[in-house]
Structure formats: C-alpha cells, structure tokens
Coordinates of C-alpha atoms and ligand atoms in Angstrom, one line a residue:
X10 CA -17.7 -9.9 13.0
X11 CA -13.9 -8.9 12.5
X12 CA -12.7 -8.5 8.8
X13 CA -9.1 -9.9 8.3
X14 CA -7.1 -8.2 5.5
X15 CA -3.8 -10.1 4.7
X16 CA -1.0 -8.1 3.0
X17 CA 1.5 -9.4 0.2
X18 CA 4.0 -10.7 1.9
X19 CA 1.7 -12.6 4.0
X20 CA 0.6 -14.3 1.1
X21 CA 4.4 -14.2 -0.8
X22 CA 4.2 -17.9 -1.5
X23 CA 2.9 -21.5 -0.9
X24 CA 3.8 -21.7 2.7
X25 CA 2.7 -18.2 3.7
X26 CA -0.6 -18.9 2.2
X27 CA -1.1 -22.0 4.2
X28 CA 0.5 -19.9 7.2
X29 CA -2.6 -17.4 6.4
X30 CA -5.1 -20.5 6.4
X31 CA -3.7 -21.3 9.9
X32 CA -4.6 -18.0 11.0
X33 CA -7.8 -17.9 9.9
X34 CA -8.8 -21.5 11.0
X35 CA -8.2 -20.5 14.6
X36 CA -9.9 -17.2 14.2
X37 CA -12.7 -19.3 12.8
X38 CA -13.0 -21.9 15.5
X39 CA -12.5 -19.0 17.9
X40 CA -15.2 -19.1 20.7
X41 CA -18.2 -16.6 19.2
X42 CA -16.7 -16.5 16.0
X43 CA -19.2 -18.7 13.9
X44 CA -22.2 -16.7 15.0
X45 CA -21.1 -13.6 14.3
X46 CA -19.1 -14.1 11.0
X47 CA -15.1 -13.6 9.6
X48 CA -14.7 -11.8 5.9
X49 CA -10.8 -11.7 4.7
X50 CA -10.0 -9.4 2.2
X51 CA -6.6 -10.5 0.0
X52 CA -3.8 -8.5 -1.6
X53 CA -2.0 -9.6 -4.8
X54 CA 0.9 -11.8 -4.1
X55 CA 3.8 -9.8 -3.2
X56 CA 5.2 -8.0 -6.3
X57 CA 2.3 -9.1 -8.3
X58 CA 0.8 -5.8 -9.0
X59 CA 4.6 -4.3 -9.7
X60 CA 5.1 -6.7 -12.3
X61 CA 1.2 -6.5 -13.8
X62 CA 1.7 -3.2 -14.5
X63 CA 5.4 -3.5 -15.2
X64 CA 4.1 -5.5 -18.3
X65 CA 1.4 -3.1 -19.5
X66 CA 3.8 -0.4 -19.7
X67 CA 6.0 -2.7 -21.7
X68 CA 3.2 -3.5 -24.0
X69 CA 2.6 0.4 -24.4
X70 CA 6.0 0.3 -25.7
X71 CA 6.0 -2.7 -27.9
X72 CA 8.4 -4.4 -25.9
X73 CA 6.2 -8.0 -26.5
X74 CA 9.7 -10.6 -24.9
X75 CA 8.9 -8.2 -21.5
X76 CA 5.4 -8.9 -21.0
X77 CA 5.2 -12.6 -22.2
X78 CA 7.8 -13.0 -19.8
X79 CA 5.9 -11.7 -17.1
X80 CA 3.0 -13.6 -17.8
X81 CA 5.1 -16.8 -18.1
X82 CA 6.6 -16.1 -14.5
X83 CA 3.3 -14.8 -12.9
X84 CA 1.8 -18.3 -14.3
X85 CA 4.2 -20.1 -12.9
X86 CA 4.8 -18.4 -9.6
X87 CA 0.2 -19.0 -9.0
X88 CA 0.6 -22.5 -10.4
X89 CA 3.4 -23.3 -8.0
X90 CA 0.9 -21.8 -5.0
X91 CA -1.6 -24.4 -6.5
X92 CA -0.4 -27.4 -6.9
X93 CA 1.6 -27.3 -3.3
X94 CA -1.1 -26.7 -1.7
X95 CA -4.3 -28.0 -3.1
X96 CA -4.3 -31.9 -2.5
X97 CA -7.8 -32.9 -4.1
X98 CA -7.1 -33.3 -7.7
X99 CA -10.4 -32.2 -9.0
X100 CA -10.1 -29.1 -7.2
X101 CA -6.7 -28.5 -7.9
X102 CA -7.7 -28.8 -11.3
X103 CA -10.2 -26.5 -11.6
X104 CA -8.3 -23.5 -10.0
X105 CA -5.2 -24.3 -12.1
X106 CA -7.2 -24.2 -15.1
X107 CA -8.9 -21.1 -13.7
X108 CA -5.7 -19.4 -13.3
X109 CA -4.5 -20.4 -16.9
X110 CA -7.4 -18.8 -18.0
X111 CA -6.6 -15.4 -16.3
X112 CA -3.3 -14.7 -17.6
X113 CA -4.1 -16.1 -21.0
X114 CA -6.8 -13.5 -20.6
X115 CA -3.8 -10.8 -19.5
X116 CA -1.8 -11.8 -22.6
X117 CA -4.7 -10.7 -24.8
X118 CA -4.9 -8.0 -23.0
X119 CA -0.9 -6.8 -23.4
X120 CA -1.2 -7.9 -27.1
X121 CA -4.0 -5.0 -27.3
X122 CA -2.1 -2.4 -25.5
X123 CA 0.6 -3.5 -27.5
X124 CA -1.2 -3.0 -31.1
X125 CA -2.7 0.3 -29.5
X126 CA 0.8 1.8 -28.4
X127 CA -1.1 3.3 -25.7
X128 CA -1.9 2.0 -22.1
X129 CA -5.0 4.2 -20.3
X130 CA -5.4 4.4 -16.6
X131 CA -8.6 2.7 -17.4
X132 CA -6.3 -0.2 -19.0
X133 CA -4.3 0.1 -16.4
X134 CA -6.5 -0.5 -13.5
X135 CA -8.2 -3.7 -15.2
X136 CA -4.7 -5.4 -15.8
X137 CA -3.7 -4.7 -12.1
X138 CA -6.6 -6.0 -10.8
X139 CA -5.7 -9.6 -11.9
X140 CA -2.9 -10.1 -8.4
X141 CA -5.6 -10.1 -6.1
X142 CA -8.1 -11.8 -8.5
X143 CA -5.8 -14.8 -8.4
X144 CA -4.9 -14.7 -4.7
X145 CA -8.2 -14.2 -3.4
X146 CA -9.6 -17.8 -5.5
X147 CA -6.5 -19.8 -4.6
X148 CA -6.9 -18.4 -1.0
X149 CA -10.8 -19.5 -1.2
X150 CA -9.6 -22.9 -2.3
X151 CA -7.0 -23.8 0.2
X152 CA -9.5 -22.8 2.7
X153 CA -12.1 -25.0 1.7
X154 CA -9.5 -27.3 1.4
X155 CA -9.1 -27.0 5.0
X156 CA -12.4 -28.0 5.7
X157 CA -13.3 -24.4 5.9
X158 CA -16.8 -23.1 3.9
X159 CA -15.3 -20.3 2.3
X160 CA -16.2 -18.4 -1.0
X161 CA -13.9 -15.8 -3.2
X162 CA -16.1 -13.1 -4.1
X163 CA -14.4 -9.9 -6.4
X164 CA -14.9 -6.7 -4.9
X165 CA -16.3 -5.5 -8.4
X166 CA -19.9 -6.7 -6.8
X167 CA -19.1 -5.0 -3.7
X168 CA -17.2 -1.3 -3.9
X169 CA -19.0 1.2 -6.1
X170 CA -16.7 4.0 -6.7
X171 CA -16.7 6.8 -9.5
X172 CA -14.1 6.6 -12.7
X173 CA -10.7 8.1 -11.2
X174 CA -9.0 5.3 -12.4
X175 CA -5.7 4.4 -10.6
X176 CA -7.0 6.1 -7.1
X177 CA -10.6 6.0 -7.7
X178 CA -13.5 7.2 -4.7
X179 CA -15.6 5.2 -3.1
X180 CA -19.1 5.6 -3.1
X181 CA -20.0 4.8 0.4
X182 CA -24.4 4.5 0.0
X183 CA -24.4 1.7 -2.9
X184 CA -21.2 0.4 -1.3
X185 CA -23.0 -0.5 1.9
X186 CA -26.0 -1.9 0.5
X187 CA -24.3 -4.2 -1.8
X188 CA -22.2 -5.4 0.7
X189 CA -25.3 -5.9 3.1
X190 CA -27.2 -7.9 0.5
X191 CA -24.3 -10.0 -1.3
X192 CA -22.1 -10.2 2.0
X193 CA -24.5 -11.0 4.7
X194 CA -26.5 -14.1 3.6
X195 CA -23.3 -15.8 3.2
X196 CA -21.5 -15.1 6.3
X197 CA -25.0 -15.5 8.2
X198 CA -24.8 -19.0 6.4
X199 CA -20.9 -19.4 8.1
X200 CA -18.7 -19.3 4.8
X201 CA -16.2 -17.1 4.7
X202 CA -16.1 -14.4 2.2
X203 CA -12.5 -14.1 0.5
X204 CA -12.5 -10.9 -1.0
X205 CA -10.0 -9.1 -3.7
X206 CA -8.3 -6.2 -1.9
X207 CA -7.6 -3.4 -4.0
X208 CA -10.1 -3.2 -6.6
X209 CA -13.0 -2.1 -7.4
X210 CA -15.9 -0.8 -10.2
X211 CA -18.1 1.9 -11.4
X212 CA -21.8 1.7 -11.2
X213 CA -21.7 0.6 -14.6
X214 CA -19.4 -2.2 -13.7
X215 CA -15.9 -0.8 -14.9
X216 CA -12.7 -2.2 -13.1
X217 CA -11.3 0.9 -11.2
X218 CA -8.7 0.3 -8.6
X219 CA -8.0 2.3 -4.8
X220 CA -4.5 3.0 -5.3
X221 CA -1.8 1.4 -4.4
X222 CA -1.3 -0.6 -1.4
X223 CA -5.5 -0.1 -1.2
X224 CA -6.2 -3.4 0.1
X225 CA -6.5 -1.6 3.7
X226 CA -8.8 0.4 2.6
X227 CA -10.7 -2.0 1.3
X228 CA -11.1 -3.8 4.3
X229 CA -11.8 -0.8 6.1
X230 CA -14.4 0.1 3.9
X231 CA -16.1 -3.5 3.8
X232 CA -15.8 -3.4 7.8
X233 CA -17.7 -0.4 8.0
X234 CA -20.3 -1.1 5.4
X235 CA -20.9 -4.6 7.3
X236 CA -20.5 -2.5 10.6
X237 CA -17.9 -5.4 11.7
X238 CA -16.7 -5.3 15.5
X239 CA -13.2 -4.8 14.4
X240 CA -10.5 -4.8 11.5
X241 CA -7.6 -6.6 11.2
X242 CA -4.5 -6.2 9.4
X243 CA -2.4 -8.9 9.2
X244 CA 1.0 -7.4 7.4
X245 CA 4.8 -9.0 8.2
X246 CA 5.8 -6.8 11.4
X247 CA 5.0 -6.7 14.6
X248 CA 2.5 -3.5 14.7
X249 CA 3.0 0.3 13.9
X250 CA 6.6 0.5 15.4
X251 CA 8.9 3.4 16.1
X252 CA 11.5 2.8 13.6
X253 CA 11.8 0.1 10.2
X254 CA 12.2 -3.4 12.5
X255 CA 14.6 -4.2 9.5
X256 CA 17.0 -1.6 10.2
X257 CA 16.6 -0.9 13.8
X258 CA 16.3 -4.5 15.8
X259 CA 16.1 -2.7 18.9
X260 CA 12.6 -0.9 17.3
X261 CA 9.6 -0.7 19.7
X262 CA 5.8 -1.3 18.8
X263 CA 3.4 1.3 19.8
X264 CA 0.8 -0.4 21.4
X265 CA -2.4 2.0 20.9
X266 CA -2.4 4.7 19.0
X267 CA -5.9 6.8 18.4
X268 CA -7.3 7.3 14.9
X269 CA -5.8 10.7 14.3
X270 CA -2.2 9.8 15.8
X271 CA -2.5 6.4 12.8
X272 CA -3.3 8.6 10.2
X273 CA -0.6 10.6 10.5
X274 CA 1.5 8.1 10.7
X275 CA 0.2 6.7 7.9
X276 CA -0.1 9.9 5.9
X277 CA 3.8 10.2 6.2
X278 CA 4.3 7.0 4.3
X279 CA 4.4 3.9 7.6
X280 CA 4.1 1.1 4.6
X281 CA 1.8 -0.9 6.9
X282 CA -1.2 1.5 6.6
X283 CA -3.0 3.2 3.9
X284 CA -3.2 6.4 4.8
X285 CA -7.0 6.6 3.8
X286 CA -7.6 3.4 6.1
X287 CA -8.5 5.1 9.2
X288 CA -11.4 7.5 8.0
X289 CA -14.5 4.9 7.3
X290 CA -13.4 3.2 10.4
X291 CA -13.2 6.7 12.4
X292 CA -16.4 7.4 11.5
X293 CA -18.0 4.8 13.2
X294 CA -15.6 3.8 15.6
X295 CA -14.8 0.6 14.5
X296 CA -11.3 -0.8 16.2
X297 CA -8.7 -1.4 14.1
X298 CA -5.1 -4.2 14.9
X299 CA -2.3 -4.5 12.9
X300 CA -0.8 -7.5 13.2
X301 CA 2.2 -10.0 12.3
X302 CA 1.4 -13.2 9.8
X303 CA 4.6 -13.9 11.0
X304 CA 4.2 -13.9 14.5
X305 CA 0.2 -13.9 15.2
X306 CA 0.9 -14.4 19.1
X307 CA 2.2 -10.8 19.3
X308 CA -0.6 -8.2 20.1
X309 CA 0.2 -5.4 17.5
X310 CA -1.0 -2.3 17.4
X311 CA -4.7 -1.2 18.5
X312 CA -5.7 1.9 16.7
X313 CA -9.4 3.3 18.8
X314 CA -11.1 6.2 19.2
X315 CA -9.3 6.9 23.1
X316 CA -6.4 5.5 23.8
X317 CA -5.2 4.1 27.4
X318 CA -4.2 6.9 29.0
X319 CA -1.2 4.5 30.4
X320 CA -0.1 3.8 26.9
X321 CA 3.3 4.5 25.8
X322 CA 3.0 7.4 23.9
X323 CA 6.5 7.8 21.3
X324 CA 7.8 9.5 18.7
X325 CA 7.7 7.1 15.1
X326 CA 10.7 7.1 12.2
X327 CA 9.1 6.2 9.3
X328 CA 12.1 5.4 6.0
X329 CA 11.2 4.5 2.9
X330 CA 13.6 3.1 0.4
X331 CA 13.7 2.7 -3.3
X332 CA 12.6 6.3 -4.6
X333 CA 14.6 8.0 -7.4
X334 CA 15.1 11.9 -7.4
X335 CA 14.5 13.2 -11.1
X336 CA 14.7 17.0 -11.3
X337 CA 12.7 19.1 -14.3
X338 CA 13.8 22.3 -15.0
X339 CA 15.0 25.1 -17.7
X340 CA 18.5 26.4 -18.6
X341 CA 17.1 29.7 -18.3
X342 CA 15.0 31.8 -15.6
X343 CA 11.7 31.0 -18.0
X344 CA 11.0 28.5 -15.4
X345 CA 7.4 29.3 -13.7
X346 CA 5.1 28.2 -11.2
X347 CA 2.2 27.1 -14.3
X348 CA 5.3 24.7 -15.5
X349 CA 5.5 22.6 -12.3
X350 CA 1.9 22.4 -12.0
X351 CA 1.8 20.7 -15.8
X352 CA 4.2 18.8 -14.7
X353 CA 2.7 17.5 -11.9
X354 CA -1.1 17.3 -13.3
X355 CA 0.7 15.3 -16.2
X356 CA 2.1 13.2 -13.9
X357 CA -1.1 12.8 -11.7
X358 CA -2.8 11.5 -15.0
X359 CA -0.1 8.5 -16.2
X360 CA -0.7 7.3 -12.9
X361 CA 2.7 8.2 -11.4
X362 CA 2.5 8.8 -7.5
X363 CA 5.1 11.5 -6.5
X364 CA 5.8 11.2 -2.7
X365 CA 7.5 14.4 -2.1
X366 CA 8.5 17.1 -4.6
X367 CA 9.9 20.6 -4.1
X368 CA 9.8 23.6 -6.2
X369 CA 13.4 25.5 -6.6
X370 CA 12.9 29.2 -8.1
X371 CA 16.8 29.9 -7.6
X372 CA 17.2 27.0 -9.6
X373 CA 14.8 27.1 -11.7
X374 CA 13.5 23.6 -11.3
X375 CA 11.0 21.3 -10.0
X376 CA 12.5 17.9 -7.7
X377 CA 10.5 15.2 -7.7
X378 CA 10.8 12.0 -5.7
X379 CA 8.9 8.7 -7.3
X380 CA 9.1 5.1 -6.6
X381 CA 12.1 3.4 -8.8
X382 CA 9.6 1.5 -10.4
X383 CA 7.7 4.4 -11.7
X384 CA 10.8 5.6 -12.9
X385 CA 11.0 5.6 -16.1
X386 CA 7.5 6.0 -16.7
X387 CA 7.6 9.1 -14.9
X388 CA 10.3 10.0 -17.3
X389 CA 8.7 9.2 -20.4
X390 CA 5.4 11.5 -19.4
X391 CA 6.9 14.4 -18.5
X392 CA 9.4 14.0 -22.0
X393 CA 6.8 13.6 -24.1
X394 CA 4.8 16.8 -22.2
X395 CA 7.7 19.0 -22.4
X396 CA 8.7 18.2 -26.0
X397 CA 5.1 19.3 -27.1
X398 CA 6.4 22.6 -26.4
X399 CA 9.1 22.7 -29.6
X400 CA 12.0 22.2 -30.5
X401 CA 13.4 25.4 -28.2
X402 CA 12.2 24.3 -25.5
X403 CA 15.0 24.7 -23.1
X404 CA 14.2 22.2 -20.3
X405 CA 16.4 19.2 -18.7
X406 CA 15.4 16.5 -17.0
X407 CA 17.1 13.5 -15.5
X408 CA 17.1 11.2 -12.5
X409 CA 19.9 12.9 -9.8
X410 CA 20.0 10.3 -7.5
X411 CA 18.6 7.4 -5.6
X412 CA 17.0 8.5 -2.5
X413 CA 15.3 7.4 0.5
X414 CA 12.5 9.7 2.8
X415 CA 12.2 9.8 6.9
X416 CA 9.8 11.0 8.7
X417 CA 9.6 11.6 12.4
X418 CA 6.4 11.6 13.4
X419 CA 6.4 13.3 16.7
X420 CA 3.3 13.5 19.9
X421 CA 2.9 17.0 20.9
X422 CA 4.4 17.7 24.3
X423 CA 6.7 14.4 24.1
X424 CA 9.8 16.5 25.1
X425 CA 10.8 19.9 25.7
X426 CA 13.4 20.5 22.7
X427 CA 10.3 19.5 20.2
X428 CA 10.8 17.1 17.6
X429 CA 12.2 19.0 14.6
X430 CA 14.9 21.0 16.3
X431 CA 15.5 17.4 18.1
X432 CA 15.7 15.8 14.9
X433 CA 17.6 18.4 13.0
X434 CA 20.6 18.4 15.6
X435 CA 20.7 15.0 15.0
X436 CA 21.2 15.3 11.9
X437 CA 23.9 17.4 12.3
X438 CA 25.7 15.1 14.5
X439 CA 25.1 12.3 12.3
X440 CA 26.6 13.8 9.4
X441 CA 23.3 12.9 7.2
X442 CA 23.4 14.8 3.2
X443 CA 20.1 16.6 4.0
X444 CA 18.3 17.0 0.2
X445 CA 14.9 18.2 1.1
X446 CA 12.6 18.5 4.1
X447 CA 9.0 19.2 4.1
X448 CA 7.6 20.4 7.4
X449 CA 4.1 20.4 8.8
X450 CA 2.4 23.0 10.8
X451 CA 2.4 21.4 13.6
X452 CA 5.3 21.1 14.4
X453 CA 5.7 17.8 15.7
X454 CA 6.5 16.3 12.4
X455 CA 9.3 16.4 9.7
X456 CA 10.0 14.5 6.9
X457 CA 13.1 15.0 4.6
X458 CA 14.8 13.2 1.7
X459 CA 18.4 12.2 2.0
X460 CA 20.8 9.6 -0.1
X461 CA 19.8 6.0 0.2
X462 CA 22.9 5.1 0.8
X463 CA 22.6 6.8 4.2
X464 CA 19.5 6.0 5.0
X465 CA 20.4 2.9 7.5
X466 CA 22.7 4.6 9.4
X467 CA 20.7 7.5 9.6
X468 CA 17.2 5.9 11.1
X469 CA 19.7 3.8 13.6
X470 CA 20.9 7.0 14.7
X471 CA 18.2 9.1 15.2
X472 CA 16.5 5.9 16.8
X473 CA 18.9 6.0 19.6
X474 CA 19.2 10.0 19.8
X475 CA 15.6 10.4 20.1
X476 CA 15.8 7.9 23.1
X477 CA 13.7 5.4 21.7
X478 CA 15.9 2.5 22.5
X479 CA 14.9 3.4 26.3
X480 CA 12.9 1.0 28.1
X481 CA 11.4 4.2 30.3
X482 CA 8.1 5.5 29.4
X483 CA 7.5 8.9 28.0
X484 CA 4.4 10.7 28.7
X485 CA 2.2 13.6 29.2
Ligands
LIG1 N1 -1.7 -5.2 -4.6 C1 -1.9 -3.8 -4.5 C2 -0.6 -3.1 -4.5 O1 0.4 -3.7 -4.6 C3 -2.7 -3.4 -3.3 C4 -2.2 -3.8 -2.0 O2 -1.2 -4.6 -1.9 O3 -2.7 -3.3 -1.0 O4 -0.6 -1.9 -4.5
MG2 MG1 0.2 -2.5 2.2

C-alpha cells in the first residue's frame, strides 16, 4: 500500500486538483495497486491555513471587515474548485452546500473570538483545521467523480495526540489501532481514503493540529500505523534539490538520501519536508519519494534506510524567504538571560514559531527571526508581556529588517576545505551582509541570516562556488 500526501500548491486551484486526480488514477490502475490499497492525505489549499488564521487574529482584535472578508474570498476561492470541476449537479450540489456550511460555521466562529477579544491556541487550531477539511471532501468528490471509489475521512477519527495545541504529539498506540480499524475495511474494500493533512484530536475528541506544514507528518504517521510499502510526497519541485529550483535553474536533485541525511535537511528548514516526517517512517523502515505534481514522470528523491553507495552524494543550500528580524531588548545593561527565556516561552505559547534567534549580551538584546506573517502577532505578545512589567520598563522592540536564512547542509568528508570555512569564504567573496549564523557541532552544517534583498544572489553564488553546477560526481 503506498500513501500519497499532496502539498498546497498541488492542490492551489481547480486545475491542479484535477492534475492530482490524474495522478492518483494512474497510481490506482497501476498493476498491484488495487489489491494492496492507495490512502492520500490532503493539505489546505495553498494559503488557506495563512489566511484561516490570519482572520482569527483579526477577530481577536475586533477587526470584523478582515475576517468576513476572508471568509467571503475562502468561499469563493472552494466554490470556484467546485463548480469547475464537479459535472454531476446533484453532487456538485451537495459539496457546494457542504462547503457553505463550513465557512458559515467559521464566521460563527470569528464572531465569538471577536466578542471574546481573545483567540486561544485551542481556538486557534479548530479554525485552522477548516483548509484541509474542505480540500480533502472536494478532493474525495472529484475522485469519485472520476469513477474512482473514494471516501474523505478527517483525521480527527484517526490521530490521537495529547493537548499541545498548535504542535500537538502524537500518540502513536491508539493512533495505530484506529487507523487499523477505521482505515483498513475500506481500503481492503478498494475506496480510497482522502484524509485531512494536518490535523488532528485529543482522546476526548478535541481539534489539535501538528504544526505547520504537518501534513507530511501526517502521512508519515498514517503510513506507519497502516505499515504501507512506501510514502509519497507529491509537493511542486522536482525532489530534495541542492539549491531553491526558483532561484538557481541550474539546481540538481539528490537522488537518495538516507533517513538521517533527510532530516537534517529537513531540520534546517528544506520547505518540502517536515522535519518530524522521517522518524515514524525510520522506525520501521518504511521508504519515503518526494515528488513533483508538476512533473510526476521525474523520479524525485528516495529517502531509505541505506542509500546506493553509487549515489551522488552533495552538499544542499536550503533559503528561505519572507521572515522579519524584530529585536527585544533594554536601554540599559538590566537585560538578562531569564528575560529572553520569557520572551521566547511567551512566544512559544501564542503560537509564534521563531526560526532562528540569537541572544546579544553586548547589546543587550534578544534577535528573533519569525515568518512575516506572524509578524505582528509576534509583536503584539511580546508588547503586551513586557508592558506587564510597568511603566519603567525600559525595553524596545521593533522589526529591524526583512530577512531571509541559508543553510548549507554539508556530507561529512565531501571536500577537504569542509563546508563552513568553504561557505564562509564565499561569503566573503560574494560580498553577502552576514547578520547571524548558527552553527552545528558537526561541522558540516551552517545556517545564517542575511538581508532578503541579497538572498538570490547569494544562493546563486554559493551554488556555483560550492561546485554544485558540476556535472562530476563527488564522493567518498
Ligand atoms: N495546511 C497546513 C499549513 O499550511 C499544513 C500543511 O500544509 O502541511 O501549515
Ligand atoms: Mg509542506
């Protein structure tokens, strides 16, 4: 059985999802398949989630014209999906009213956070979960449509995790058994399950959520709990590759990597994994592909247990874009290590991922990087925590600058000059504004924060210094 998880941007709009029916039909009908069973599992539509929680923040502040008009553009965006692509007007019907009835049910929803003046993570996580709610049922329908038996389940019935709401842990023993007793009579029966990505619930049957961008891990989780022959992630480039395809054309896909080589890659922020993806699969050596929606004839990346020893093995630049630098700190040396821990455990709690942060005692301040869309939540928090303290407090606070990370993910022994010093002379050459670096132990990897603005040039560059355009192969 192979579990196919299809990303966002595979499912961005009407034609993608019939491009994702496609794929699945001819995994269906492929030779084998029928017997041994396919399960998809569904993100949100591209943006979706952004925009779901985007409103419930709104709400928290009263801003009611934000999140009515979020509603009225989610609406229409799923309605347009709809009625493109389901034919059958008693069908189309149904899942139109269906989906009217979901974001009427988010309105209500907003209009209580609203009258509250308060959004919890708990509050949080159930209005998130609505973008893969949606795409999973009109997903089910256009299969079916397709003459396909196919079903959209919610992984509510499925993933029993505990209460940390906003990255919440699964608990793998119930997980397991209910997906071996609601999963298996129906794919032993040859429908396909379509199941949410992303979410999940409590024992007691609370909406909890796996983080963001979770829907890998929710496939990897369902593939090991129906001990599946592989996992696939369908996402929209061409495998784990050694630099952003975007910015670097020339960019090369690795084409096995070995668990522990994919989750650092992951770890250090490659968009197409979820960096706790690889464990459950690990553990019982379950193979997983990434793969292109976009182009489904290329062969990705295969992530095993050993890797071909004839494999290329190369270095990875990992760039991520869209971050804002906000510093916290205090006009005076009363700046202290308990300070930045508030701050961060404050932080932790509104549901506000930080991606890197470093901790300045010369200047008496704490640098955070967050996504730009968690912005000016982040902002609000750590305000509202620092003002607690009075009137005299002397802190400041304020967004420095947009920023971008990179990574370079390094194999040990790739070349003699190691990666960092490799990477740092680069650089150097490059003329890149350096604002942070974190390094790990090892030695093999680096990651450092520098303007967005130079962020294309810089990846290009260090793509091309690090040899990586090369068509030779680098090894042991
Ligand atoms: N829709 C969720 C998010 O945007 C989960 C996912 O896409 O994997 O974070
Ligand atoms: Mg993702």
């Amino acid at each position: 059985m192979i579990v196919h998880k299809f990303g966002g941007t595979s499912v961005g709009d009407a034609s993608c999802f019939a491009n994702v029916a496609d794929i699945i039909h001819q995994h269906y009908h492929r030779p084998g398949a029928a017997e041994t069973g396919t399960v998809v599992v569904v993100s949100a539509m591209s943006g979706v989630t952004n925009q779901l929680i985007a409103g419930a923040r709104a709400a928290a502040e009263g801003k009611d014209s934000i999140y009515r008009e979020i509603k009225a553009s989610l609406l229409n965006r799923h309605l347009t999906v709809v009625e493109s692509l389901l034919t059958r007007t008693p069908q189309r019907l149904e899942v139109a009213g269906w989906v009217e009835d979901r974001l009427h049910e988010l309105e209500r929803f907003y209009r209580s956070i609203a009258m509250l003046g308060e959004l919890t993570a708990r509050g949080c996580d159930a209005v998130a979960s609505l973008g893969e709610q949606l795409s999973a049922s009109i997903l089910a329908a256009v299969l079916c449509e397709r003459g396909m038996r196919a079903q959209a389940i919610l992984a509510t019935e499925l993933i029993v995790t505990d209460d940390h709401f906003g990255a919440a842990t699964p608990l793998m023993a119930p997980t397991r058994q209910r997906l071996q007793t609601r999963l298996k009579p129906l794919i032993e029966r040859g429908i396909i399950p379509v199941v949410t990505g992303y979410i999940a619930a409590t024992e007691k049957g609370v909406i909890t959520t796996l983080g963001r961008g979770g829907s890998d891990y929710s496939a990897a989780l369902i593939g090991a709990g129906l001990d599946a022959d592989e996992v696939w992630i369908w996402s929209d480039v061409d495998g784990i590759l050694t630099a952003d395809p975007n910015l670097v054309p020339q960019a090369r896909t690795l084409d096995q990597l070995s668990y522990s080589e994919a989750a650092d890659l992951a770890y250090y922020g490659a968009d197409v994994l979820h960096p706790k993806t690889i464990r459950p699969l690990m553990e019982q050596g379950i193979p997983l592909r990434i793969v292109n929606s976009f182009n489904p004839t290329h062969p990705g990346t295969l992530i095993v247990e050993s890797p071909s020893p004839n494999r290329q093995r190369l270095p990875a630049i990992i760039s991520t874009t869209g971050l804002s630098l906000i510093a916290l700190g205090s006009r005076d040396d009363s700046w202290a290590l308990p300070l930045a821990a508030r701050a961060l455990q404050k932080l932790s709690d509104a549901g506000v991922d930080v991606l890197m942060f470093s901790q300045s005692f010369s200047e008496h301040s704490l640098n955070l990087v967050v996504r730009e869309q968690d912005q000016a939540h982040c902002l609000k928090t750590l305000s509202q925590e620092f003002r607690s303290d009075g009137p005299d407090a002397r802190y400041h606070l304020g967004v420095k600058e947009q920023v971008a990370t990179i990574s370079v993910v390094g194999v040990p022994h790739w070349n003699e000059n190691g990666i960092v010093s490799h990477t740092f002379r680069a650089l150097g050459q490059c003329g890149t504004r350096v604002i942070a670096v974190a390094q790990a132990a090892t030695e093999h990897n680096v990651s450092f924060c520098v303007p967005e603005d130079q962020v294309a040039d810089t990846v290009r560059f260090l793509h091309r210094e690090l040899g990586l355009e090369n068509h030779h192969r680098v090894g042991r």
